[in-house]
Amino acid sequence: MTEQERTGGPPARGPRAPKERRPTMADIARHVGVSRPLVSIVLRGVDGASEETRRRVLEAAAELGYRPDSLARGLRSNRTRNLGVVFALRRPFEVELVEDMFPVVEELGYHLLLGATTPGRGQEAVIDELLRYRCEGLIVVGPELHGHRLDPIVEEVPVVEVGRSVTRGPVDVVGNDDALGTRQAVDHLAALGHRRIAFVDGGANPGAEDRRSGYRAAMADHGLAREIRVVPGGYTEDEGAKAAQTLLAERLPTAVIASNDLSAIGLLDSMLRAGVTVPEELSVVGYDDSRFARLPGIDLTSVRQDIPQMAQLAVHAVVERLDLSPRAPKKVALPPQLVIRGTTSPPRPERAPELGAR
């Protein structure tokens, strides 16, 4: 008896064949002998193509296997008006950003479908799922540097990236001036009298490179180039706690700037457990000004990103590409604002070494 006969189900599948390349608008344009923008006009249901061209493009799209579920967009009345957002479920900043997208999307008459990435569910799988649900545009928050290449997706739907620019092509980018944010943190701490200011790095995460370079430049501008100290870290509490152990094993600075709030919270917890008082012995600054930073028990000084404005700009950018004439891609970097709370204060005066007995 075969496995299928015994179980009544389909036979077990063998190894998957390699994925074939997904047909793009450019493939359809070459097949029909028209321009790619004209193919886009047909598939999005925008005026500007003759009925004959529209028929030939739709037939070619079906023949080439260009996302059959999306072909209904060729008729305006059958548009889904779904927008997909790809974000990391474990990052409070990204969750808050998505929350602020909902009222903007609803005001514009669209629907927001959520695609959350997790350690076991990468960006590629999330994007494929959103496209199967016929999302007409994608907003990708903190796109992966070494994950799924978005370049082919741009041929199919408008894409907006939030946090950093990764993809080539007509992609809008909405972000924060991260270098200015860490400069504001250094300026604040230097004005309080701190000189030994360390920085917990964010690794390859969105914005981390600019935050690191802003810290270095600001320290040099304050004449503190010799005091620059970058500690390996990341965007999680565990990585912040690990950075704290590195700092505790050496000469403790008087102030630390963490690459984001979660890292700062992990660092704070480790320091307090080690008996280091904050801010008396160590001032701490976070980044993002997430809701965790605002909790009374944490009261974290942090660099605020304008999350509502970023959400609004990202949604409007993708809708403009769907509903208006083609335009050049734009890149927006919003200015941050340092929010001072209870984790920063002037450094404690260093005690002079005691004189030995004569």
Coordinates of C-alpha atoms in Angstrom, one line a residue:
M1 CA 0.0 0.0 0.0
T2 CA 1.3 3.4 -0.9
E3 CA 1.5 6.3 1.5
Q4 CA -1.2 8.0 -0.4
E5 CA -3.5 5.0 -0.2
R6 CA -2.7 4.5 3.6
T7 CA -3.4 8.1 4.6
G8 CA -5.9 9.1 2.0
G9 CA -3.8 12.3 1.4
P10 CA -1.5 13.5 -1.3
P11 CA 1.8 11.8 -1.8
A12 CA 4.8 13.2 0.1
R13 CA 6.6 15.8 -1.9
G14 CA 10.2 15.5 -2.9
P15 CA 12.8 18.2 -2.8
R16 CA 11.5 21.5 -4.2
A17 CA 12.7 22.5 -7.6
P18 CA 14.6 25.8 -7.7
K19 CA 12.3 28.8 -7.9
E20 CA 12.0 30.3 -11.4
R21 CA 12.5 34.0 -11.9
R22 CA 9.3 35.8 -11.5
P23 CA 8.2 37.6 -14.7
T24 CA 8.3 41.4 -14.5
M25 CA 6.7 44.4 -16.2
A26 CA 9.9 44.7 -18.3
D27 CA 9.4 41.1 -19.6
I28 CA 5.8 42.0 -20.6
A29 CA 7.0 45.2 -22.3
R30 CA 9.5 43.3 -24.4
H31 CA 7.0 40.6 -25.2
V32 CA 4.4 43.1 -26.5
G33 CA 6.9 45.6 -27.9
V34 CA 5.8 48.6 -25.8
S35 CA 7.4 50.6 -23.0
R36 CA 7.5 49.4 -19.4
P37 CA 5.7 52.6 -18.2
L38 CA 2.9 51.8 -20.6
V39 CA 2.6 48.3 -19.1
S40 CA 2.4 49.8 -15.7
I41 CA -0.4 52.1 -16.8
V42 CA -2.4 49.1 -18.1
L43 CA -1.8 46.9 -15.0
R44 CA -2.7 49.7 -12.6
G45 CA -5.9 50.7 -14.5
V46 CA -4.7 54.3 -15.2
D47 CA -5.9 56.2 -18.3
G48 CA -3.4 56.5 -21.1
A49 CA -3.5 53.2 -23.1
S50 CA -5.7 52.2 -26.0
E51 CA -8.1 49.3 -25.6
E52 CA -6.0 47.3 -28.1
T53 CA -2.8 47.9 -26.2
R54 CA -4.6 47.1 -22.9
R55 CA -5.8 43.8 -24.4
R56 CA -2.4 42.8 -25.7
V57 CA -0.7 43.7 -22.4
L58 CA -3.2 41.7 -20.3
E59 CA -2.9 38.7 -22.6
A60 CA 0.9 38.8 -22.5
A61 CA 0.8 39.1 -18.7
A62 CA -1.4 36.0 -18.4
E63 CA 0.7 34.1 -20.9
L64 CA 4.0 34.9 -19.0
G65 CA 2.4 34.1 -15.7
Y66 CA 2.8 37.6 -14.3
R67 CA 0.9 37.3 -10.9
P68 CA -2.5 36.3 -12.2
D69 CA -4.2 37.4 -9.0
S70 CA -3.0 40.9 -9.7
L71 CA -4.4 41.2 -13.2
A72 CA -7.7 42.5 -11.8
R73 CA -5.9 45.8 -11.2
G74 CA -6.2 46.3 -15.0
L75 CA -9.8 47.2 -14.3
R76 CA -10.2 50.1 -11.9
S77 CA -13.4 48.7 -10.4
N78 CA -11.6 45.6 -9.3
R79 CA -8.6 47.2 -7.5
T80 CA -8.0 45.8 -4.1
R81 CA -6.6 49.1 -2.6
N82 CA -4.5 47.0 -0.3
L83 CA -1.1 48.3 0.9
G84 CA 1.3 45.9 2.6
V85 CA 3.7 46.9 5.3
V86 CA 6.8 44.8 6.2
F87 CA 8.1 45.4 9.7
A88 CA 9.9 43.7 12.6
L89 CA 7.5 42.6 15.3
R90 CA 10.1 42.9 18.1
R91 CA 11.1 46.5 17.5
P92 CA 8.9 48.9 19.4
F93 CA 9.7 51.8 17.0
E94 CA 8.5 49.8 14.0
V95 CA 5.3 48.7 15.8
E96 CA 4.5 52.3 16.7
L97 CA 5.2 53.4 13.1
V98 CA 2.7 50.9 11.8
E99 CA 0.1 52.0 14.3
D100 CA 0.4 55.5 13.0
M101 CA -0.1 54.4 9.4
F102 CA -3.6 53.1 10.0
P103 CA -5.5 56.4 10.2
V104 CA -3.6 57.8 7.2
V105 CA -4.4 54.7 5.1
E106 CA -8.0 54.8 6.0
E107 CA -8.3 58.5 5.2
L108 CA -7.0 57.9 1.7
G109 CA -9.4 55.0 1.2
Y110 CA -6.9 52.2 1.3
H111 CA -6.4 49.1 3.5
L112 CA -3.3 48.1 5.4
L113 CA -2.2 44.5 5.5
L114 CA 0.5 43.6 8.0
G115 CA 3.5 41.5 7.2
A116 CA 5.6 40.9 10.4
T117 CA 9.1 39.5 10.2
T118 CA 10.4 37.3 13.0
P119 CA 13.6 35.4 13.6
G120 CA 12.0 32.4 11.8
R121 CA 10.1 34.3 9.2
G122 CA 12.2 36.4 6.9
Q123 CA 11.5 39.4 4.7
E124 CA 11.3 37.3 1.5
A125 CA 8.5 35.1 2.8
V126 CA 6.5 38.1 4.1
I127 CA 6.7 40.0 0.9
D128 CA 5.6 37.0 -1.2
E129 CA 2.6 36.5 1.1
L130 CA 1.6 40.2 0.9
L131 CA 1.7 40.1 -2.9
R132 CA -0.4 36.9 -2.9
Y133 CA -3.0 39.0 -1.1
R134 CA -2.8 41.4 -4.0
C135 CA -1.2 44.4 -2.3
E136 CA -0.9 47.2 -4.8
G137 CA 2.1 48.8 -3.0
L138 CA 4.6 47.9 -0.3
I139 CA 6.1 49.9 2.6
V140 CA 9.2 48.2 3.9
V141 CA 10.4 49.3 7.3
G142 CA 14.1 48.8 7.9
P143 CA 14.8 46.6 4.8
E144 CA 17.3 43.8 5.2
L145 CA 20.7 44.5 3.8
H146 CA 21.5 40.9 3.0
G147 CA 18.0 39.5 2.7
H148 CA 15.5 39.4 -0.2
R149 CA 16.5 41.7 -3.1
L150 CA 13.6 44.1 -3.7
D151 CA 14.8 45.2 -7.1
P152 CA 12.5 42.8 -9.1
I153 CA 9.5 43.8 -6.9
V154 CA 9.8 47.4 -7.9
E155 CA 8.9 46.3 -11.4
E156 CA 5.6 45.0 -10.1
V157 CA 4.4 47.4 -7.4
P158 CA 5.4 50.7 -5.9
V159 CA 7.8 50.3 -3.0
V160 CA 8.7 52.8 -0.2
E161 CA 11.5 52.1 2.2
V162 CA 11.5 53.5 5.7
G163 CA 14.8 53.9 7.7
R164 CA 17.4 53.4 5.0
S165 CA 17.8 53.0 1.2
V166 CA 18.6 49.6 -0.1
T167 CA 16.8 49.0 -3.3
R168 CA 17.7 50.4 -6.7
G169 CA 15.0 51.9 -9.0
P170 CA 12.1 54.3 -8.4
V171 CA 11.9 53.8 -4.7
D172 CA 11.0 56.6 -2.2
V173 CA 12.9 56.6 1.1
V174 CA 11.5 58.1 4.3
G175 CA 13.9 58.3 7.3
N176 CA 15.3 60.2 10.1
D177 CA 18.5 62.3 10.2
D178 CA 20.2 59.7 12.5
A179 CA 23.6 61.4 12.4
L180 CA 22.0 64.6 13.7
G181 CA 20.3 62.6 16.5
T182 CA 23.5 61.3 18.0
R183 CA 25.1 64.7 17.6
Q184 CA 22.3 66.1 19.7
A185 CA 23.0 63.5 22.4
V186 CA 26.7 64.2 22.4
D187 CA 26.0 68.0 22.6
H188 CA 23.7 67.5 25.6
L189 CA 26.2 65.3 27.5
A190 CA 29.1 67.6 26.7
A191 CA 27.2 70.6 27.9
L192 CA 26.6 68.8 31.2
G193 CA 30.3 68.4 31.5
H194 CA 30.9 64.8 30.3
R195 CA 34.0 63.9 28.5
R196 CA 34.2 60.2 28.7
I197 CA 31.2 59.4 26.5
A198 CA 30.9 55.9 25.1
F199 CA 28.6 54.7 22.3
V200 CA 26.9 51.3 22.0
D201 CA 26.9 50.4 18.3
G202 CA 23.8 49.2 16.4
G203 CA 25.6 46.8 14.1
A204 CA 24.0 46.4 10.7
N205 CA 20.5 47.6 11.8
P206 CA 18.7 50.5 10.1
G207 CA 20.2 53.9 10.9
A208 CA 23.1 52.3 12.9
E209 CA 25.8 53.5 10.6
D210 CA 24.6 57.1 10.5
R211 CA 24.2 57.1 14.3
R212 CA 27.7 55.8 14.8
S213 CA 29.2 58.4 12.4
G214 CA 27.2 61.2 14.0
Y215 CA 28.6 60.2 17.4
R216 CA 32.2 60.2 16.1
A217 CA 31.9 63.5 14.3
A218 CA 30.3 65.2 17.3
M219 CA 32.9 63.9 19.7
A220 CA 35.7 65.2 17.4
D221 CA 34.0 68.6 17.2
H222 CA 33.9 68.9 21.0
G223 CA 37.6 68.1 21.1
L224 CA 37.0 64.7 22.5
A225 CA 38.4 62.6 19.7
R226 CA 40.7 60.8 22.2
E227 CA 37.6 59.8 24.2
I228 CA 35.8 58.1 21.3
R229 CA 34.8 54.6 22.4
V230 CA 32.5 52.4 20.3
V231 CA 31.3 49.2 22.0
P232 CA 29.8 46.4 19.9
G233 CA 26.0 46.1 20.4
G234 CA 22.7 46.0 18.6
Y235 CA 19.0 46.8 18.9
T236 CA 17.9 44.3 21.6
E237 CA 18.0 44.3 25.4
D238 CA 20.4 41.3 25.4
E239 CA 22.9 43.2 23.2
G240 CA 22.6 46.2 25.4
A241 CA 23.2 44.0 28.5
K242 CA 26.3 42.5 26.8
A243 CA 27.6 45.9 26.0
A244 CA 27.2 46.9 29.7
Q245 CA 29.3 43.9 30.7
T246 CA 32.1 45.1 28.3
L247 CA 32.0 48.6 29.9
L248 CA 32.0 47.2 33.4
A249 CA 35.1 45.1 32.7
E250 CA 37.1 48.2 31.8
R251 CA 37.2 51.8 33.0
L252 CA 33.6 52.9 33.3
P253 CA 32.7 56.1 31.2
T254 CA 30.6 58.8 32.8
A255 CA 28.0 58.7 30.0
V256 CA 26.8 56.2 27.4
I257 CA 24.7 56.7 24.2
A258 CA 22.9 53.5 23.1
S259 CA 22.0 52.9 19.5
N260 CA 18.3 52.5 20.4
D261 CA 16.0 52.4 23.4
L262 CA 15.9 48.6 23.8
S263 CA 19.6 48.5 23.9
A264 CA 19.6 51.3 26.5
I265 CA 17.1 49.5 28.7
G266 CA 19.2 46.3 28.6
L267 CA 22.3 48.4 29.5
L268 CA 20.4 50.2 32.3
D269 CA 19.3 46.9 33.9
S270 CA 22.8 45.4 33.9
M271 CA 24.3 48.6 35.3
L272 CA 21.8 48.8 38.2
R273 CA 22.3 45.1 39.0
A274 CA 26.0 45.8 39.2
G275 CA 25.4 48.6 41.7
V276 CA 26.1 51.5 39.3
T277 CA 23.7 54.4 40.0
V278 CA 22.0 56.2 37.1
P279 CA 22.5 59.1 36.5
E280 CA 24.8 59.9 39.4
E281 CA 27.6 57.5 38.3
L282 CA 26.5 57.0 34.7
S283 CA 24.3 59.0 32.4
V284 CA 22.5 57.0 29.7
V285 CA 20.8 58.2 26.4
G286 CA 18.7 56.1 24.2
Y287 CA 17.4 56.5 20.6
D288 CA 13.8 56.4 19.2
D289 CA 11.9 57.7 22.2
S290 CA 9.7 54.6 22.2
R291 CA 6.9 54.1 24.7
F292 CA 9.3 52.2 26.9
A293 CA 11.5 55.2 27.3
R294 CA 8.5 57.2 28.6
L295 CA 7.6 54.7 31.3
P296 CA 7.9 56.4 34.8
G297 CA 10.2 53.5 36.1
I298 CA 12.6 54.1 33.2
D299 CA 12.3 57.8 32.4
L300 CA 15.0 57.5 29.7
T301 CA 16.6 60.5 28.0
S302 CA 16.2 59.6 24.3
V303 CA 16.4 61.0 20.7
R304 CA 12.8 61.2 19.4
Q305 CA 12.0 60.3 15.8
D306 CA 8.9 62.0 14.4
I307 CA 7.0 58.7 14.0
P308 CA 3.6 60.1 13.0
Q309 CA 5.2 62.3 10.3
M310 CA 7.3 59.4 9.0
A311 CA 4.1 57.2 8.8
Q312 CA 2.2 59.9 7.0
L313 CA 5.0 60.5 4.4
A314 CA 5.5 56.8 3.7
V315 CA 1.8 56.2 3.1
H316 CA 1.4 59.2 0.9
A317 CA 4.5 58.3 -1.1
V318 CA 3.2 54.9 -2.1
V319 CA -0.3 56.2 -2.8
E320 CA 1.1 58.9 -5.0
R321 CA 2.9 56.3 -7.1
L322 CA -0.4 54.4 -7.4
D323 CA -2.8 57.3 -8.2
L324 CA -0.7 60.0 -9.8
S325 CA 1.6 60.5 -12.7
P326 CA 5.1 58.9 -12.5
R327 CA 7.7 61.1 -10.8
A328 CA 11.4 61.0 -9.7
P329 CA 12.0 59.1 -6.5
K330 CA 12.5 61.3 -3.4
K331 CA 14.4 60.8 -0.2
V332 CA 13.3 62.5 3.0
A333 CA 15.3 62.7 6.3
L334 CA 13.3 64.3 9.1
P335 CA 15.1 66.1 11.9
P336 CA 15.1 64.4 15.3
Q337 CA 14.6 66.0 18.8
L338 CA 16.4 65.1 22.0
V339 CA 14.0 64.5 24.9
I340 CA 15.7 65.0 28.3
R341 CA 14.5 62.9 31.2
G342 CA 15.9 61.4 34.3
T343 CA 18.8 59.3 33.1
T344 CA 21.2 62.2 32.4
S345 CA 22.9 64.7 34.8
P346 CA 26.3 66.3 35.2
P347 CA 29.0 63.9 36.0
R348 CA 30.0 63.2 39.6
P349 CA 33.3 65.1 40.4
E350 CA 36.1 62.6 40.3
R351 CA 37.8 62.2 43.6
A352 CA 41.5 63.0 43.8
P353 CA 43.7 60.1 44.9
E354 CA 44.2 60.0 48.7
L355 CA 47.7 60.9 49.9
G356 CA 49.6 58.1 51.5
A357 CA 50.7 58.3 55.2
R358 CA 54.1 60.0 55.7

